[in-house]
Coordinates of C-alpha atoms in Angstrom, one line a residue:
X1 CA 109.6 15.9 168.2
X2 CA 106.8 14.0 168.0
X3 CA 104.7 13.6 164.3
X4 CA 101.3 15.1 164.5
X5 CA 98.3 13.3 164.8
X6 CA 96.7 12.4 161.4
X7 CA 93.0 13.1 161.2
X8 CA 90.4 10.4 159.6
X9 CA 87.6 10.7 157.6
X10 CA 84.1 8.9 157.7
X11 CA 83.9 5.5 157.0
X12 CA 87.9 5.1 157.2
X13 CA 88.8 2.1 159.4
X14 CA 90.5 2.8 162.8
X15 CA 93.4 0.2 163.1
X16 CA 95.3 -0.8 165.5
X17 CA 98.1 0.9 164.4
X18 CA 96.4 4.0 164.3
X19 CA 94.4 3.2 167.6
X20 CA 97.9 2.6 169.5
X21 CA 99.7 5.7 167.8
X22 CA 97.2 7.9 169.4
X23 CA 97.7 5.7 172.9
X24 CA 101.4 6.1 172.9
X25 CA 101.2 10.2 171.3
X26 CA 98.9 10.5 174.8
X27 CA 101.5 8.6 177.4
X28 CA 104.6 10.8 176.1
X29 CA 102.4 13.9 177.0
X30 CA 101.2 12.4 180.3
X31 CA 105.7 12.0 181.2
X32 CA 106.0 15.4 179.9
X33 CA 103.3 17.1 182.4
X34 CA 104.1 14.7 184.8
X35 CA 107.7 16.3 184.6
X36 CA 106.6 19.4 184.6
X37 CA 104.6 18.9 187.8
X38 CA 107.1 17.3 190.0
X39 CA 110.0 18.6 189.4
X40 CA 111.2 22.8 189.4
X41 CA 113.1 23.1 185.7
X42 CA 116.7 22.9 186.2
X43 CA 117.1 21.4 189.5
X44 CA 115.1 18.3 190.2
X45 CA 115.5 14.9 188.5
X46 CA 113.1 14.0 185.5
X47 CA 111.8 12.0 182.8
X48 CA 110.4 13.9 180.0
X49 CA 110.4 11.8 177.0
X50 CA 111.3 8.1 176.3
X51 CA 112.5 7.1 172.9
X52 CA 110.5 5.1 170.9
X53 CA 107.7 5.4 172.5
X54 CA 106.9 1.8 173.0
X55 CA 106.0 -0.5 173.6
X56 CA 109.5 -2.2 173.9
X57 CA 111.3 -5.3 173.5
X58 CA 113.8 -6.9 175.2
X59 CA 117.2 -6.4 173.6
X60 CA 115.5 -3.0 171.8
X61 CA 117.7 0.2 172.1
X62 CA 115.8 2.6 174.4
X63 CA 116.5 6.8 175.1
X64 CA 115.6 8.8 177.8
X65 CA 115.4 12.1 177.8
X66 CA 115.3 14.4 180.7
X67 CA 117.0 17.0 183.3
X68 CA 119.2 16.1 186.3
X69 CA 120.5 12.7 185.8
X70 CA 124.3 13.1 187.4
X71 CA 125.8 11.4 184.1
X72 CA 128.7 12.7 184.0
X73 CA 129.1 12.7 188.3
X74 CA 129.0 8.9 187.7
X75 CA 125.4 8.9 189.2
X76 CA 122.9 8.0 187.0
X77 CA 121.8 4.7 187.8
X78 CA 118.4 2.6 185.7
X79 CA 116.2 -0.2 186.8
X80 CA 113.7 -1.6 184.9
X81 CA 112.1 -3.6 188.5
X82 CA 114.8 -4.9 190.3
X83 CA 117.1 -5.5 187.2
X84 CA 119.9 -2.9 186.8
X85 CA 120.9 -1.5 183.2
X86 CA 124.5 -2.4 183.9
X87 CA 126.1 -0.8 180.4
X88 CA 124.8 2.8 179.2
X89 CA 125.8 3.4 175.6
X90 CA 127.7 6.2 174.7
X91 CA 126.0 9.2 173.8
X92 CA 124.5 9.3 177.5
X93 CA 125.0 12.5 179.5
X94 CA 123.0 14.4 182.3
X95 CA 119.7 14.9 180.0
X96 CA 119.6 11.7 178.2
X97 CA 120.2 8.3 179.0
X98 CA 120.5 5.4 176.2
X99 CA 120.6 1.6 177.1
X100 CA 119.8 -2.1 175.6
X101 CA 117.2 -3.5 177.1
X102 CA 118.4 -6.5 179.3
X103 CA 117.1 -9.6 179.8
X104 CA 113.8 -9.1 182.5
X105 CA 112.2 -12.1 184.1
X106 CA 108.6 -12.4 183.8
X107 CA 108.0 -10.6 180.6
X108 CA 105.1 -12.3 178.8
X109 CA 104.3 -11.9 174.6
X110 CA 101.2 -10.7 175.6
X111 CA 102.8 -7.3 177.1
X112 CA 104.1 -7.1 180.7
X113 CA 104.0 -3.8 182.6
X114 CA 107.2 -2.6 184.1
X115 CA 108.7 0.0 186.4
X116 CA 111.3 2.0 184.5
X117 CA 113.1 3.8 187.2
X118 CA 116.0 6.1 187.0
X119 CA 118.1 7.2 190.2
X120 CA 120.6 10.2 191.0
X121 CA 122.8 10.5 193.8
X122 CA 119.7 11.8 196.1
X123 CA 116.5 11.3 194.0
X124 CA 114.7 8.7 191.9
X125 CA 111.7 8.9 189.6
X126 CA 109.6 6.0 188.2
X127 CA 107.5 5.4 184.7
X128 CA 105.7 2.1 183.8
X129 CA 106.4 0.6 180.2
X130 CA 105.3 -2.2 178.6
X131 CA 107.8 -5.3 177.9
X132 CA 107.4 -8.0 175.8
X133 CA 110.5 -11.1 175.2
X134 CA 112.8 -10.7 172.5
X135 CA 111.7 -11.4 169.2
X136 CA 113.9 -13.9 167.3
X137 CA 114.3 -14.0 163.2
X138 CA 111.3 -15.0 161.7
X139 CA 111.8 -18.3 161.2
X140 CA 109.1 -21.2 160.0
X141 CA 106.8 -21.3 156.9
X142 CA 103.4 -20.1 155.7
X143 CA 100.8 -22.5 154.2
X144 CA 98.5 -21.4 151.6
X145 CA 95.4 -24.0 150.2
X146 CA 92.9 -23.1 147.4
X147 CA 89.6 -23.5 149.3
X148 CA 86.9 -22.9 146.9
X149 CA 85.9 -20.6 143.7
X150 CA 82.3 -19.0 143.3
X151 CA 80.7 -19.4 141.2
X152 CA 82.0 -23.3 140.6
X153 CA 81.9 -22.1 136.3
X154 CA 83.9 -19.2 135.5
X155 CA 81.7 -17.4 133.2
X156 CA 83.0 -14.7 130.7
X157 CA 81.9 -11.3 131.8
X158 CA 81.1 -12.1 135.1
X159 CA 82.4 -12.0 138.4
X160 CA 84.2 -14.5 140.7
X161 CA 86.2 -15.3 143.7
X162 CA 88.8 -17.6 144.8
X163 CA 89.3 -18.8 148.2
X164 CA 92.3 -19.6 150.1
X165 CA 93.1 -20.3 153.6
X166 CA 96.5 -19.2 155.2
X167 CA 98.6 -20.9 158.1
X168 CA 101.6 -19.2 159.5
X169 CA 104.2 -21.6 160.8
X170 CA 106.3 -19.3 162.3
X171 CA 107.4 -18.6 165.6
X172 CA 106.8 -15.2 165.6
X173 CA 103.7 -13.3 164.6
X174 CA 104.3 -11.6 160.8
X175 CA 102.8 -9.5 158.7
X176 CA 102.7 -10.9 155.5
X177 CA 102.9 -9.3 151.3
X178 CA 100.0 -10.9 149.6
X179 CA 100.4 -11.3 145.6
X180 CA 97.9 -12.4 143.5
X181 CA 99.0 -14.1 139.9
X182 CA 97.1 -14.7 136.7
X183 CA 99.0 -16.8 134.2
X184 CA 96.5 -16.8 130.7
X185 CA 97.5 -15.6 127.4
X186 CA 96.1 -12.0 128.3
X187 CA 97.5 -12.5 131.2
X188 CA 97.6 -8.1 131.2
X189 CA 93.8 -8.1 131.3
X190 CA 93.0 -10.5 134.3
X191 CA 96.1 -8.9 136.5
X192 CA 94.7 -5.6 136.0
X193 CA 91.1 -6.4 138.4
X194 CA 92.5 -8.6 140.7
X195 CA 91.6 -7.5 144.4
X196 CA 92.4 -9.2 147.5
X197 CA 89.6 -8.9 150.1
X198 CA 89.6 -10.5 153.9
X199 CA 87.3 -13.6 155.0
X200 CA 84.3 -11.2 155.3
X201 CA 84.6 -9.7 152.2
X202 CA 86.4 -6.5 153.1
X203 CA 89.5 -5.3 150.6
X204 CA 92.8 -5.7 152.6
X205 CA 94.4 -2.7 153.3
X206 CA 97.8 -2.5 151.7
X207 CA 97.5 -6.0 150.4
X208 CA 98.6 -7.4 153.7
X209 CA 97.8 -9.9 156.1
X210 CA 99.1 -10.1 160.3
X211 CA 99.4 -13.5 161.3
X212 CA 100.2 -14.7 165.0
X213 CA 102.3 -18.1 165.3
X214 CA 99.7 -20.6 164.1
X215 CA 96.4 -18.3 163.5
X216 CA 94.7 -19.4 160.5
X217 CA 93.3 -16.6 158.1
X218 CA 90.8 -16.7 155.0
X219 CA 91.6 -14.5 152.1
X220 CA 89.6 -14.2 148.9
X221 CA 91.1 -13.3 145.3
X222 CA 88.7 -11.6 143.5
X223 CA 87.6 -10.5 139.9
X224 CA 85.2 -8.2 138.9
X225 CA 84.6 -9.1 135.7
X226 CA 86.4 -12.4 133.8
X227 CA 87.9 -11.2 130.5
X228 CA 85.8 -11.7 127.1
X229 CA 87.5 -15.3 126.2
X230 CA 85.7 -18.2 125.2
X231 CA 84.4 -21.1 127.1
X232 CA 87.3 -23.7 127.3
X233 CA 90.0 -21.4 127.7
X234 CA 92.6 -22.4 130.6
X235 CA 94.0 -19.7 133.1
X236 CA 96.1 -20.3 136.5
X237 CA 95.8 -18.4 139.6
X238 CA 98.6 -18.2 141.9
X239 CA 98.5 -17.1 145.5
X240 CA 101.7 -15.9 147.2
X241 CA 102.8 -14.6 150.4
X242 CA 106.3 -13.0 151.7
X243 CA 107.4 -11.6 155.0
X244 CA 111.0 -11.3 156.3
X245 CA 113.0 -13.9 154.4
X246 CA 110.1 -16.8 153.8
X247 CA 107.5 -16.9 150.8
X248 CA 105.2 -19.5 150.5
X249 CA 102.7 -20.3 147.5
X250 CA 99.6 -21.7 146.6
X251 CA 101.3 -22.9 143.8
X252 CA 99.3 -22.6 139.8
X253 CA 96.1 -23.8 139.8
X254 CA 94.0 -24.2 137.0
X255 CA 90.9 -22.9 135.8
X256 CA 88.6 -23.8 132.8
X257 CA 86.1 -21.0 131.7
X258 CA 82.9 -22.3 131.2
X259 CA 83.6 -25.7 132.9
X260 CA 82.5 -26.6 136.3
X261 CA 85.4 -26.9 139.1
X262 CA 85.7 -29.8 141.3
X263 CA 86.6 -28.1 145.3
X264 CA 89.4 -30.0 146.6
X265 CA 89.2 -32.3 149.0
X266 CA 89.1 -31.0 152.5
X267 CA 88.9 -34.2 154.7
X268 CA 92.6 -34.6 153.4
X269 CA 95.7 -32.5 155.2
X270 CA 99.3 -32.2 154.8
X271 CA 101.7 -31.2 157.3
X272 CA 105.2 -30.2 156.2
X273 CA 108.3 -31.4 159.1
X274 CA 110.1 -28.5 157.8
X275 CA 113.3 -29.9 160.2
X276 CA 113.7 -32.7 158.5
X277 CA 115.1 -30.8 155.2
X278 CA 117.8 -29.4 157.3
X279 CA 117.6 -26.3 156.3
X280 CA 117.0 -26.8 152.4
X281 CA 113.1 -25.3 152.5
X282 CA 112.4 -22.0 153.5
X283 CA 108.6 -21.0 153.5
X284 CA 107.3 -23.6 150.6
X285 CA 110.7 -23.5 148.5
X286 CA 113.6 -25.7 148.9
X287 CA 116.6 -25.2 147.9
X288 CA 118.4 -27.9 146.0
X289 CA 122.3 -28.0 145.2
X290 CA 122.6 -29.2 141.6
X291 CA 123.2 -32.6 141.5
X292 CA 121.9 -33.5 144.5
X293 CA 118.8 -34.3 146.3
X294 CA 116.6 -33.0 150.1
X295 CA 114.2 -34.2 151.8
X296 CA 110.5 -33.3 151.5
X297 CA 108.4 -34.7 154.7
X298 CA 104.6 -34.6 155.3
X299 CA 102.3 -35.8 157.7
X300 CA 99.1 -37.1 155.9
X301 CA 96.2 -36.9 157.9
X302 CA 93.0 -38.7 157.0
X303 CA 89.4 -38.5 158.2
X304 CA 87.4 -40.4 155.6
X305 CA 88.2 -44.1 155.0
X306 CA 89.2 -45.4 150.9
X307 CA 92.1 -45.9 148.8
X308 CA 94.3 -42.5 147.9
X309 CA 96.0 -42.6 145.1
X310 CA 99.6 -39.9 145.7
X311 CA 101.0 -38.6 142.3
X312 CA 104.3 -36.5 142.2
X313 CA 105.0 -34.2 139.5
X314 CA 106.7 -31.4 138.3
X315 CA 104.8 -28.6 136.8
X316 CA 105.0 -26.6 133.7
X317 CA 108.1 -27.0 131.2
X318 CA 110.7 -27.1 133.5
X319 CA 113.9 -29.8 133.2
X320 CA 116.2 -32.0 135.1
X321 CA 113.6 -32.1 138.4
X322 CA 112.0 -35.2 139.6
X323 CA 110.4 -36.3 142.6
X324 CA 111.2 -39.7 143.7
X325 CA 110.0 -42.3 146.6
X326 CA 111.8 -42.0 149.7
X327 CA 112.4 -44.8 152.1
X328 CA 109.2 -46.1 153.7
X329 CA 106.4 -44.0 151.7
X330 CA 104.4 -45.6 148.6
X331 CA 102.0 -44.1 145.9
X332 CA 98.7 -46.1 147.4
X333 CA 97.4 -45.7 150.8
X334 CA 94.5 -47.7 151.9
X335 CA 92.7 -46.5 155.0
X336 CA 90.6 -48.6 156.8
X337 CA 87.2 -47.6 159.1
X338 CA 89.1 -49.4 162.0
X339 CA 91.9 -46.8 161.5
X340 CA 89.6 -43.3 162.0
X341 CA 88.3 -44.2 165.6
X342 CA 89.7 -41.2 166.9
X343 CA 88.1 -39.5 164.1
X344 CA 91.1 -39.3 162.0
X345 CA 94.4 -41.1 161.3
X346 CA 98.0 -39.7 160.5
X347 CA 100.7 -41.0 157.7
X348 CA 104.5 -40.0 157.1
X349 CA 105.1 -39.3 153.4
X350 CA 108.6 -38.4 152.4
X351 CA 109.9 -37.8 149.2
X352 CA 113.3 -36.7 147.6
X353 CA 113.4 -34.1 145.5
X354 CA 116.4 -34.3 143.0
X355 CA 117.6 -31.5 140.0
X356 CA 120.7 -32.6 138.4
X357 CA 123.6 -29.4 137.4
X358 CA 122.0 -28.0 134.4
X359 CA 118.7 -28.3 136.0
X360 CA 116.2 -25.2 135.2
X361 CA 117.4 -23.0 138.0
X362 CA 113.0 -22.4 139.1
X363 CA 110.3 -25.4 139.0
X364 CA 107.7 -26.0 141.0
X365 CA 106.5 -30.1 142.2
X366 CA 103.9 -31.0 143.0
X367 CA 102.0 -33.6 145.5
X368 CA 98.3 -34.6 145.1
X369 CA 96.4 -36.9 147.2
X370 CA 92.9 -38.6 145.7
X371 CA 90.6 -40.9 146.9
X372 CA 89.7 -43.7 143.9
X373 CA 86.2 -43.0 143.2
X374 CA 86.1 -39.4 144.3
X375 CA 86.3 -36.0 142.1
X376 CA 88.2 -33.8 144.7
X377 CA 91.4 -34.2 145.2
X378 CA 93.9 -32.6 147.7
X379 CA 97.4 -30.8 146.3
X380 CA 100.2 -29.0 147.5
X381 CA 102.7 -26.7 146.0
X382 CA 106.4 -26.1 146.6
X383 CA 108.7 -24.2 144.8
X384 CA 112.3 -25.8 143.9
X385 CA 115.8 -23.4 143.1
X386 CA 118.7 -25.1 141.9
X387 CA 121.7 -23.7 144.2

């Protein structure tokens, strides 16, 4: 039995999800008269119901419910176009029919439209579905970079906003647990107003962010009102983001109350080759047997010409972690006005990231990228577990 449709209020938003419940609450009534109409009850064959109601997936477990299908008379035959459901599972009879989805050429992610056709001995009857291609494990990463805070000076008592940009690197699209984290000695105080609010300024329903393969979002941390501490007083905000089996982090930033904050430098970018750990790094943590070392690749890309300075470093108190040189990268990069005549140049960067066997089980390393003779600076954040 289908739920009833939920009513809205003014000024709610109408999502998608909501939008496409009503859409697909509307098509199963549609089969239903449709059934109704063509067929007298008891004697004709019929489609009354498909469950779920879609849209479906290849290799997703679809029932249909009806009247007259010859089951048991070794007659019921499905199509979905000209491919033939070759195996029904048991629990099939002469009202309901239950398959796996095979393989169908043609379907596109976007949503391909189908003929879903179901034959007797002496009849047939057709419905159209939607199809989209199997959807794999998630599998890839999700970038998050510090963007800006406003004001520049945190001031006591007033409000402010941090800005981050997200990148999914997965191959399929997510939706993603957002989790904002204030680490300051009342750290009770700032948690307790934190609010996570799209690019436009709009709270995020849920906490949550949909991301296709690639699609770049930006998402604002904000708080209402910064606690009553004094000017110089040090805080860290932390930006995380989960989905499936990958998390990735902004990794702790710090904050000064009452002191101006330099935005980072934005004509620097880092790519992670998250192959070339070989399996080690999940999202932005890699996992590190103790004892032994992986791989951490970038792609540096520049767009402004100067000396960069790289520092490596692990962050807060943890032990037995280090970050060392790997084969072919240095700590100085000189970039040269003959090199950005495409606008931009590219650097590898590979590092090895090492925890010996009593090695704090959590750390975090770091990478930051400077140009000499400029404020802003460019850093990334990956979380390390000892295995």
């Amino acid at each position: 039995m289908t739920s009833p449709l939920l009513r809205v209020n003014p000024g709610d938003i109408i999502s998608a999800t909501a939008w496409n419940g009503i859409v697909d609450s509307l098509n199963e009534a549609l089969l239903r008269i449709q059934a109704l109409e063509s067929s007298a009850p008891g004697t004709g064959l019929a489609i009354t119901q498909l469950v779920p109601a879609g849209p479906y997936r290849i290799g997703d477990t679809l029932q249909i419910i009806g009247q007259n299908f010859q089951f048991a008379a070794g007659a019921a035959r499905v199509f979905l176009n000209a491919t033939q459901v070759l195996n029904l599972l048991p629990g099939s009879n002469d009202s309901q029919l239950r398959f796996v989805i095979p393989n169908i050429p043609g379907v596109l992610e976007a949503g391909t439209t189908v003929d879903l056709t179901v034959f007797n001995q002496s009849q047939s009857v057709t419905r159209q579905v939607i199809l989209r291609p199997q959807q794999n494990p998630l599998q890839g990463n999700i970038g998050i970079e510090w963007l800006s805070v406003a004001p520049t000076t945190v001031v006591a008592g007033q409000p402010v906003s941090f800005t981050y940009r997200i990148t999914s690197g997965t191959n399929n699209l997510a939706t993603w647990a957002l989790n904002a984290v204030v680490d300051a000695a009342n750290a009770a105080a700032w948690n307790a107003q934190l609010r996570l609010l799209d690019g436009q300024g709009n709270e995020l329903s849920g906490k949550q962010i949909t991301l296709a393969p690639g699609q770049q979002a930006t998402v604002q941390v904000q708080i209402p009102s910064v606690p009553a501490v004094v000017n110089g007083t040090t805080f860290g905000m932390t930006l995380s983001a989960n989905a499936a089996t990958i998390t990735g982090t902004s990794g702790i930033r710090q904050f000064v109350v009452g002191t101006p904050t330099p935005p980072p430098d934005q004509s620097i970018h880092l790519e992670v080759d998250a192959a070339a750990s070989l399996g080690a790094l999940n999202g932005t943590t890699l996992t590190v047997p103790g004892g032994q070392n992986r791989r951490l690749v970038f792609t540096a890309t520049f767009t402004v010409a100067g000396v960069y300075t790289i520092t490596r470093s692990v962050l807060g108190a943890a032990t037995g972690w280090s970050v060392n040189l790997d084969d072919g990268t240095i700590d100085t990069i000189q970039i040269n006005p003959g090199d950005l005549i495409s606008g931009s140049t590219a650097r590898p960067l590979s590092y090895r990231v090492a925890a010996t066997a009593s090695a704090t089980v959590n750390a975090q390393v770091q990478i930051k990228l400077q140009r000499q003779g400029n404020t802003a600076a460019y850093t990334t954040v990956y979380n390390t577990v000892r295995a």
